């Protein structure tokens, strides 16, 4: 057995090893056979706050992608303080001792709320899909000019596909957005049966649902 503190995401490096995130901020390589874990250090400007922290992770072809709660700004006025954060995605070349990550996506606007960050990652062909929670802001998920409450699609290096909805039939959407109208999708997976991407989404008072990611649509 491996003792982990709130593990959130994992991805196979090879048939016998996983790279695993703890929401509290640590990154480990775990050997499945022996149960041994080794910490991998990183340079992410993250914060564990509410439902946020170090979230999903994907390994492929000697690169690692991670989605996390990024500190965007701190403020302090008359004894009160706060932290403004975003759901951000970073990529780094795999290393067993330390991974130097570089941001390839930041959800805007950054917000001060501590909940509903999402987020899961899926690689399909040359694309990276990510689910971005609506941060508890509800109807922000209906605003295509804001990332919270959407599914985004970018290339694996962070470039933006020119056939995303903005460039075809949704000119008022941000260019990374693939679909809007989601709440806090913490499940995202590529089906081996039909090669489609599916997500799970919790409702606010019941009404949880499971559905297909569809280009240009609004749940």
XYZ file of N, CA and C in Angstrom:
657
model
N 0.836 -1.195 0.000
C 0.000 0.000 0.000
C 0.872 1.247 0.000
N 0.421 2.283 -0.689
C 1.134 3.552 -0.767
C 0.331 4.606 -0.006
N 0.975 5.282 0.940
C 0.297 6.331 1.693
C 0.354 7.634 0.910
N -0.822 8.127 0.544
C -0.910 9.364 -0.217
C -1.884 10.313 0.461
N -1.648 11.589 0.306
C -2.492 12.620 0.894
C -3.409 13.194 -0.177
N -4.647 12.710 -0.190
C -5.650 13.220 -1.131
C -5.162 13.171 -2.574
N -4.821 11.973 -3.078
C -4.409 11.862 -4.483
C -5.538 12.272 -5.413
N -5.191 12.994 -6.484
C -6.253 13.542 -7.341
C -6.142 13.064 -8.786
N -4.948 12.995 -9.322
C -4.784 12.584 -10.721
C -3.633 11.612 -10.859
N -3.713 10.750 -11.888
C -2.611 9.823 -12.128
C -2.569 9.454 -13.598
N -1.378 9.059 -14.040
C -1.181 8.687 -15.432
C -0.040 7.673 -15.493
N -0.173 6.665 -16.353
C 0.871 5.665 -16.501
C 2.074 6.243 -17.232
N 3.272 6.019 -16.667
C 4.525 6.318 -17.352
C 4.936 5.114 -18.193
N 4.751 3.951 -17.605
C 4.996 2.675 -18.272
C 4.086 1.646 -17.612
N 4.246 0.384 -17.947
C 3.331 -0.639 -17.448
C 3.404 -0.818 -15.938
N 4.468 -0.337 -15.298
C 4.643 -0.594 -13.875
C 4.757 0.673 -13.027
N 4.654 1.848 -13.652
C 4.821 3.076 -12.889
C 3.737 4.094 -13.228
N 3.308 4.797 -12.185
C 2.343 5.877 -12.319
C 2.965 7.172 -11.836
N 2.563 8.278 -12.451
C 2.863 9.586 -11.890
C 1.557 10.120 -11.315
N 1.599 10.527 -10.039
C 0.388 10.827 -9.272
C 0.501 12.211 -8.631
N -0.593 12.973 -8.675
C -0.652 14.256 -7.972
C -1.381 14.096 -6.646
N -0.933 14.842 -5.650
C -1.704 15.060 -4.439
C -2.261 16.476 -4.514
N -3.511 16.620 -4.136
C -4.124 17.946 -4.234
C -3.403 18.959 -3.358
N -2.732 18.468 -2.321
C -1.977 19.350 -1.429
C -0.694 19.868 -2.063
N -0.305 19.327 -3.250
C 0.782 19.943 -3.990
C 1.960 19.073 -4.351
N 2.013 17.849 -3.853
C 3.153 17.001 -4.148
C 2.883 16.116 -5.363
N 3.994 15.747 -6.006
C 3.962 14.930 -7.214
C 4.855 13.718 -6.963
N 4.329 12.519 -7.264
C 5.077 11.302 -6.986
C 5.103 10.368 -8.192
N 6.196 9.604 -8.292
C 6.231 8.426 -9.151
C 6.054 7.220 -8.237
N 5.066 6.388 -8.553
C 4.755 5.228 -7.723
C 4.983 3.958 -8.524
N 5.754 3.028 -7.944
C 5.968 1.717 -8.544
C 4.838 0.806 -8.102
N 4.080 0.278 -9.047
C 2.912 -0.520 -8.726
C 3.298 -1.822 -8.038
N 4.367 -2.440 -8.482
C 4.774 -3.740 -7.939
C 5.270 -3.632 -6.504
N 6.138 -2.660 -6.245
C 6.760 -2.553 -4.927
C 6.003 -1.632 -3.976
N 5.183 -0.725 -4.531
C 4.514 0.267 -3.701
C 5.406 1.431 -3.325
N 6.622 1.442 -3.798
C 7.552 2.518 -3.479
C 7.171 3.797 -4.210
N 7.289 4.925 -3.520
C 6.993 6.210 -4.149
C 8.187 7.138 -4.017
N 8.446 7.900 -5.062
C 9.514 8.884 -5.080
C 8.931 10.237 -5.462
N 9.254 11.255 -4.688
C 8.720 12.581 -4.972
C 9.445 13.216 -6.148
N 8.652 13.874 -7.000
C 9.185 14.650 -8.118
C 8.905 16.118 -7.803
N 9.928 16.924 -7.721
C 9.750 18.337 -7.390
C 9.311 19.121 -8.632
N 8.701 20.268 -8.393
C 8.183 21.070 -9.510
C 8.236 22.545 -9.158
N 7.978 23.388 -10.132
C 8.070 24.839 -9.967
C 6.723 25.540 -10.094
N 5.630 24.817 -9.916
C 4.303 25.399 -10.111
C 3.955 26.391 -9.003
N 3.375 27.506 -9.381
C 2.943 28.543 -8.446
C 1.505 28.230 -8.016
N 1.366 27.127 -7.290
C 0.025 26.617 -6.982
C -0.371 26.989 -5.554
N -1.667 26.782 -5.276
C -2.163 26.922 -3.914
C -3.233 25.859 -3.684
N -3.212 25.255 -2.517
C -4.307 24.374 -2.101
C -5.304 25.237 -1.354
N -6.456 25.417 -1.948
C -7.474 26.279 -1.350
C -8.843 25.708 -1.699
N -9.678 25.468 -0.698
C -10.996 24.899 -0.963
C -10.880 23.604 -1.735
N -11.486 23.569 -2.913
C -11.444 22.384 -3.768
C -10.259 22.401 -4.726
N -9.428 23.418 -4.623
C -8.328 23.567 -5.568
C -7.025 22.983 -5.060
N -6.045 22.981 -5.927
C -4.717 22.468 -5.605
C -4.070 21.904 -6.848
N -3.270 20.876 -6.656
C -2.665 20.160 -7.774
C -3.675 19.116 -8.221
N -4.116 19.192 -9.472
C -5.257 18.392 -9.920
C -4.822 17.311 -10.908
N -5.369 17.266 -12.091
C -5.135 16.125 -12.967
C -3.767 16.200 -13.645
N -3.319 15.039 -14.126
C -2.009 14.944 -14.764
C -2.055 13.913 -15.877
N -1.327 14.187 -16.962
C -1.240 13.264 -18.093
C 0.215 13.160 -18.528
N 0.666 11.929 -18.736
C 2.005 11.677 -19.274
C 1.874 11.109 -20.680
N 2.689 11.607 -21.599
C 2.734 11.032 -22.940
C 4.028 11.443 -23.637
N 4.717 10.445 -24.181
C 5.910 10.689 -25.008
C 6.922 11.612 -24.334
N 7.191 11.320 -23.073
C 8.221 12.022 -22.312
C 7.860 13.471 -21.955
N 6.570 13.812 -22.054
C 6.080 15.099 -21.573
C 4.995 14.860 -20.531
N 4.824 15.854 -19.659
C 3.798 15.798 -18.618
C 2.970 17.073 -18.679
N 1.652 16.911 -18.634
C 0.729 18.036 -18.549
C 0.018 17.967 -17.209
N -0.125 19.086 -16.550
C -0.798 19.110 -15.256
C -1.734 20.308 -15.204
N -2.882 20.114 -14.573
C -3.823 21.213 -14.363
C -3.851 21.502 -12.870
N -3.859 22.792 -12.510
C -3.681 23.145 -11.104
C -4.323 24.493 -10.811
N -4.469 24.768 -9.529
C -4.965 26.063 -9.081
C -3.775 27.005 -8.948
N -3.729 27.997 -9.816
C -2.594 28.909 -9.863
C -2.883 30.195 -9.091
N -1.914 30.646 -8.319
C -2.020 31.952 -7.663
C -1.796 33.037 -8.710
N -2.812 33.854 -8.937
C -2.673 34.933 -9.909
C -2.409 36.283 -9.241
N -2.935 36.443 -8.015
C -2.740 37.719 -7.312
C -3.101 37.528 -5.844
N -2.357 38.202 -4.974
C -2.701 38.257 -3.556
C -2.947 39.701 -3.161
N -3.894 39.914 -2.248
C -4.174 41.271 -1.803
C -4.324 41.308 -0.278
N -4.070 42.466 0.277
C -4.240 42.666 1.715
C -4.602 44.120 1.965
N -5.724 44.330 2.638
C -6.203 45.679 2.933
C -6.755 45.704 4.352
N -6.198 46.572 5.173
C -6.708 46.792 6.533
C -6.900 45.494 7.316
N -5.931 44.608 7.212
C -5.996 43.359 7.963
C -6.742 42.236 7.284
N -7.384 42.519 6.173
C -8.063 41.483 5.397
C -7.178 41.093 4.214
N -7.250 39.824 3.816
C -6.434 39.370 2.699
C -7.187 38.334 1.870
N -6.708 38.123 0.673
C -7.339 37.144 -0.200
C -6.390 36.733 -1.311
N -6.773 35.671 -1.997
C -5.974 35.151 -3.100
C -6.864 34.961 -4.321
N -6.457 35.522 -5.429
C -7.179 35.396 -6.690
C -6.491 34.311 -7.511
N -7.264 33.354 -8.005
C -6.692 32.158 -8.618
C -7.369 31.828 -9.941
N -6.744 30.912 -10.653
C -7.346 30.397 -11.880
C -7.041 28.917 -12.023
N -7.847 28.234 -12.824
C -7.521 26.885 -13.258
C -6.551 27.019 -14.430
N -5.332 26.545 -14.251
C -4.287 26.719 -15.255
C -3.696 25.372 -15.647
N -3.124 25.323 -16.843
C -2.513 24.100 -17.351
C -1.055 24.387 -17.696
N -0.178 23.490 -17.278
C 1.242 23.638 -17.570
C 1.782 22.353 -18.183
N 2.851 22.507 -18.960
C 3.505 21.358 -19.594
C 4.990 21.380 -19.265
N 5.566 20.190 -19.070
C 6.995 20.101 -18.821
C 7.562 18.806 -19.349
N 8.844 18.819 -19.660
C 9.506 17.578 -20.081
C 9.699 16.685 -18.856
N 9.374 15.409 -19.004
C 9.429 14.486 -17.889
C 10.844 14.345 -17.344
N 10.937 14.379 -16.012
C 12.201 14.165 -15.317
C 11.863 13.514 -13.980
N 12.646 12.564 -13.571
C 12.333 11.817 -12.349
C 12.683 12.572 -11.070
N 13.415 13.664 -11.181
C 13.786 14.422 -9.990
C 13.030 15.739 -9.874
N 12.999 16.515 -10.956
C 12.256 17.772 -10.951
C 11.750 18.076 -12.344
N 10.481 18.502 -12.427
C 9.893 18.898 -13.707
C 9.718 20.410 -13.702
N 10.314 21.055 -14.667
C 10.153 22.497 -14.834
C 8.978 22.748 -15.786
N 7.885 23.157 -15.216
C 6.663 23.364 -15.985
C 6.588 24.792 -16.530
N 5.894 24.911 -17.652
C 5.592 26.217 -18.239
C 4.109 26.260 -18.587
N 3.449 27.343 -18.187
C 2.019 27.463 -18.472
C 1.733 27.463 -19.966
N 0.691 26.729 -20.368
C 0.210 26.792 -21.744
C -1.239 27.268 -21.809
N -1.895 27.390 -20.633
C -3.272 27.904 -20.597
C -3.561 28.423 -19.196
N -4.295 29.550 -19.134
C -4.788 30.098 -17.868
C -6.237 30.511 -18.084
N -7.116 30.062 -17.214
C -8.524 30.433 -17.363
C -8.721 31.876 -16.899
N -9.444 32.618 -17.685
C -9.750 34.017 -17.383
C -11.258 34.238 -17.388
N -11.760 35.077 -16.480
C -10.984 35.860 -15.528
C -10.580 35.037 -14.307
N -9.445 35.379 -13.676
C -9.122 34.755 -12.394
C -10.125 35.234 -11.350
N -10.418 34.370 -10.371
C -11.468 34.667 -9.400
C -10.985 34.358 -7.986
N -11.713 34.866 -7.006
C -11.312 34.679 -5.612
C -12.046 33.518 -4.947
N -13.013 32.926 -5.605
C -13.788 31.852 -5.000
C -12.942 30.581 -4.858
N -13.189 29.779 -3.789
C -12.346 28.613 -3.510
C -12.905 27.293 -4.021
N -13.902 27.314 -4.895
C -14.516 26.057 -5.298
C -14.656 25.939 -6.825
N -14.982 24.715 -7.228
C -15.333 24.379 -8.627
C -14.240 24.754 -9.637
N -13.069 24.206 -9.446
C -11.974 24.406 -10.397
C -12.029 23.401 -11.551
N -12.869 22.356 -11.479
C -12.732 21.196 -12.345
C -11.668 20.323 -11.696
N -10.809 19.699 -12.348
C -10.559 19.767 -13.772
C -9.850 18.492 -14.169
N -10.186 18.000 -15.338
C -9.545 16.808 -15.890
C -8.956 17.126 -17.254
N -7.978 16.307 -17.634
C -7.290 16.459 -18.905
C -7.436 15.194 -19.736
N -7.583 15.369 -21.043
C -7.605 14.243 -21.983
C -6.810 14.646 -23.219
N -5.950 13.751 -23.670
C -5.265 13.941 -24.946
C -5.937 13.069 -25.989
N -6.312 13.693 -27.100
C -6.871 12.966 -28.236
C -6.158 13.458 -29.496
N -5.430 12.574 -30.127
C -4.627 12.933 -31.300
C -3.664 14.065 -30.910
N -3.727 15.188 -31.598
C -2.820 16.302 -31.303
C -3.416 17.310 -30.332
N -4.593 17.005 -29.802
C -5.323 17.986 -28.997
C -5.308 17.644 -27.517
N -5.347 18.692 -26.708
C -5.514 18.563 -25.273
C -6.864 19.173 -24.907
N -7.721 18.362 -24.299
C -9.020 18.823 -23.807
C -8.942 18.977 -22.295
N -9.618 19.987 -21.763
C -9.653 20.193 -20.317
C -11.026 20.691 -19.902
N -11.463 20.239 -18.731
C -12.731 20.720 -18.178
C -12.434 21.801 -17.148
N -13.078 22.943 -17.301
C -12.835 24.100 -16.446
C -14.094 24.405 -15.641
N -14.018 24.264 -14.318
C -15.177 24.523 -13.469
C -15.586 25.985 -13.463
N -16.861 26.219 -13.085
C -17.382 27.589 -13.129
C -17.179 28.366 -11.830
N -16.362 27.798 -10.942
C -15.894 28.492 -9.733
C -17.042 28.897 -8.805
N -18.181 28.202 -8.917
C -19.314 28.525 -8.072
C -20.064 29.759 -8.509
N -19.766 30.257 -9.717
C -20.356 31.505 -10.201
C -21.583 31.279 -11.082
N -22.032 30.009 -11.197
C -23.295 29.733 -11.873
C -23.343 30.156 -13.323
N -24.025 31.252 -13.589
C -24.320 31.662 -14.957
C -23.104 32.155 -15.739
N -21.952 32.238 -15.092
C -20.744 32.574 -15.842
C -20.490 31.522 -16.925
N -21.025 30.318 -16.700
C -20.848 29.231 -17.668
C -21.587 29.480 -18.971
N -22.454 30.492 -19.000
C -23.169 30.844 -20.227
C -22.461 31.953 -21.009
N -21.353 32.423 -20.487
C -20.642 33.539 -21.116
C -19.422 33.010 -21.862
N -19.507 32.977 -23.168
C -18.420 32.467 -23.981
C -17.190 33.346 -24.001
N -17.264 34.528 -23.388
C -16.097 35.398 -23.281
C -15.335 35.164 -21.983
N -15.734 34.126 -21.240
C -15.044 33.765 -19.999
C -14.844 32.255 -19.987
N -13.683 31.824 -19.518
C -13.364 30.398 -19.530
C -14.112 29.563 -18.493
N -14.357 30.069 -17.266
C -14.995 29.210 -16.276
C -16.339 28.658 -16.768
N -16.528 27.349 -16.551
C -17.760 26.692 -16.986
C -17.708 26.211 -18.417
N -16.513 25.816 -18.875
C -16.397 25.400 -20.278
C -15.479 24.194 -20.423
N -15.526 23.611 -21.605
C -14.542 22.626 -22.042
C -13.644 23.342 -23.039
N -12.347 23.267 -22.810
C -11.439 23.907 -23.753
C -10.725 22.847 -24.592
N -10.282 23.281 -25.769
C -9.471 22.421 -26.633
C -8.322 23.254 -27.194
N -7.107 22.793 -26.900
C -5.904 23.428 -27.428
C -4.987 22.341 -27.968
N -3.964 22.738 -28.694
C -2.945 21.774 -29.067
C -2.089 21.439 -27.847
N -1.358 20.356 -27.925
C -0.574 19.894 -26.792
C 0.511 20.884 -26.373
N 0.901 21.770 -27.276
C 1.899 22.785 -26.926
C 1.256 24.105 -26.506
N -0.077 24.148 -26.456
C -0.787 25.342 -26.036
C -1.322 26.194 -27.165
N -0.911 25.923 -28.401
C -1.455 26.665 -29.538
C -2.955 26.395 -29.679
N -3.630 27.302 -30.356
C -5.092 27.226 -30.469
C -5.491 26.713 -31.851
N -6.302 25.660 -31.914
C -6.750 25.143 -33.220
C -7.613 26.160 -33.958
N -7.382 26.296 -35.243
C -8.136 27.264 -36.048
C -9.522 26.769 -36.435
N -9.853 25.524 -36.051
C -11.220 25.043 -36.295
C -12.019 24.955 -34.999
N -11.562 25.649 -33.942
C -12.388 25.776 -32.741
C -13.610 26.639 -33.057
N -14.669 26.528 -32.223
C -15.923 27.219 -32.546
C -15.803 28.709 -32.825
N -14.916 29.422 -32.149
C -14.800 30.872 -32.360
C -14.552 31.205 -33.821
N -13.745 30.399 -34.472
C -13.322 30.710 -35.834
C -14.317 30.216 -36.879
N -15.312 29.464 -36.424
C -16.287 28.911 -37.370
C -17.675 29.522 -37.207
N -18.239 29.413 -35.993
C -19.624 29.903 -35.845
C -19.915 30.513 -34.486
N -18.883 30.727 -33.658
C -19.093 31.355 -32.351
C -18.082 32.494 -32.174
N -18.215 33.560 -32.948
C -17.194 34.619 -32.927
C -17.065 35.325 -31.586
N -18.077 35.246 -30.728
C -18.008 35.904 -29.429
C -17.425 35.026 -28.329
N -16.991 33.815 -28.679
C -16.365 32.948 -27.695
C -14.864 33.203 -27.648
N -14.253 32.884 -26.499
C -12.797 32.871 -26.430
C -12.255 31.748 -27.315
N -11.079 31.914 -27.884
C -10.619 30.979 -28.913
C -10.333 29.564 -28.413
N -10.061 29.399 -27.113
C -9.783 28.058 -26.589
C -11.041 27.248 -26.312
N -12.194 27.908 -26.236
C -13.418 27.230 -25.791
C -13.982 26.321 -26.890
N -14.296 25.105 -26.471
C -14.881 24.091 -27.359
C -16.366 23.907 -27.077
N -16.758 24.107 -25.822
C -18.138 23.908 -25.389
C -18.362 24.706 -24.115
N -19.566 25.220 -23.920
C -19.874 25.983 -22.713
C -21.001 25.314 -21.930
N -21.314 25.909 -20.766
C -22.496 25.499 -20.025
C -22.294 24.356 -19.047
N -21.060 24.101 -18.632
C -20.830 23.037 -17.650
C -20.609 23.654 -16.272
N -20.771 22.842 -15.223
C -20.700 23.373 -13.858
C -19.341 23.102 -13.216
N -19.094 21.852 -12.875
C -17.810 21.498 -12.257
C -17.412 20.098 -12.701
N -17.143 19.907 -13.983
C -16.870 18.565 -14.507
C -15.541 18.016 -14.006
N -15.624 17.037 -13.103
C -14.428 16.428 -12.533
C -14.158 15.053 -13.130
N -14.897 14.702 -14.151
C -14.629 13.478 -14.895
C -14.560 13.789 -16.376
N -13.521 13.313 -17.046
C -13.345 13.530 -18.479
C -12.536 12.349 -19.001
N -13.037 11.673 -20.027
C -12.343 10.468 -20.494
C -12.595 10.238 -21.978
N -11.595 9.673 -22.630
C -11.693 9.275 -24.033
C -12.141 7.830 -24.088
N -13.272 7.580 -24.718
C -13.807 6.221 -24.798
C -12.996 5.374 -25.774
N -12.572 4.172 -25.365
C -11.875 3.272 -26.287
C -12.820 2.617 -27.281
N -14.134 2.771 -27.076
C -15.119 2.097 -27.914
C -15.528 2.936 -29.121
N -15.787 4.237 -28.906
C -16.236 5.069 -30.027
C -15.331 6.279 -30.269
N -14.234 6.391 -29.484
C -13.246 7.468 -29.643
C -13.830 8.855 -29.380
N -14.939 8.916 -28.666
C -15.512 10.192 -28.263
C -15.094 10.522 -26.835
N -15.170 11.806 -26.485
C -14.823 12.237 -25.138
C -16.115 12.460 -24.350
N -16.135 11.903 -23.132
C -17.309 12.018 -22.269
C -16.917 12.696 -20.964
N -17.899 13.392 -20.369
C -17.651 14.083 -19.114
C -18.768 13.801 -18.123
N -18.428 13.918 -16.847
C -19.435 13.846 -15.788
C -19.493 15.187 -15.088
N -20.703 15.568 -14.666
C -20.910 16.905 -14.121
C -21.900 16.830 -12.962
N -21.539 17.308 -11.768
C -22.473 17.283 -10.642
C -23.467 18.434 -10.720
N -24.719 18.139 -10.427
C -25.720 19.194 -10.357
C -25.684 19.881 -9.005
N -26.264 21.092 -8.888
C -26.220 21.834 -7.629
C -27.112 21.226 -6.546
N -28.242 20.665 -6.942
C -29.172 20.028 -5.993
C -29.750 18.791 -6.668
N -28.884 17.799 -6.900
C -29.277 16.688 -7.753
C -29.055 17.104 -9.200
N -29.510 16.270 -10.138
C -29.343 16.617 -11.542
C -27.949 16.365 -12.058
N -27.200 15.463 -11.398
C -25.904 15.077 -11.939
C -26.100 14.474 -13.325
N -25.142 14.669 -14.225
C -25.308 14.097 -15.548
C -23.981 13.671 -16.156
N -24.105 12.851 -17.167
C -22.968 12.289 -17.896
C -23.270 12.475 -19.369
N -22.320 13.014 -20.129
C -22.621 13.262 -21.531
C -21.373 13.394 -22.383
N -21.621 13.571 -23.660
C -20.546 13.664 -24.647
C -20.100 15.119 -24.813
N -18.811 15.305 -24.948
C -18.266 16.617 -25.306
C -18.562 16.877 -26.779
N -19.252 17.988 -27.067
C -19.661 18.277 -28.433
C -19.257 19.696 -28.811
N -18.651 19.798 -29.953
C -18.120 21.059 -30.433
C -19.212 22.125 -30.593
N -18.965 23.281 -29.987
C -19.843 24.429 -30.182
C -21.161 24.362 -29.449
N -21.341 23.365 -28.572
C -22.645 23.220 -27.922
C -22.651 23.845 -26.537
N -23.866 23.963 -25.992
C -24.104 24.577 -24.703
C -24.994 23.636 -23.893
N -24.427 23.112 -22.799
C -25.241 22.235 -21.953
C -26.268 23.013 -21.144
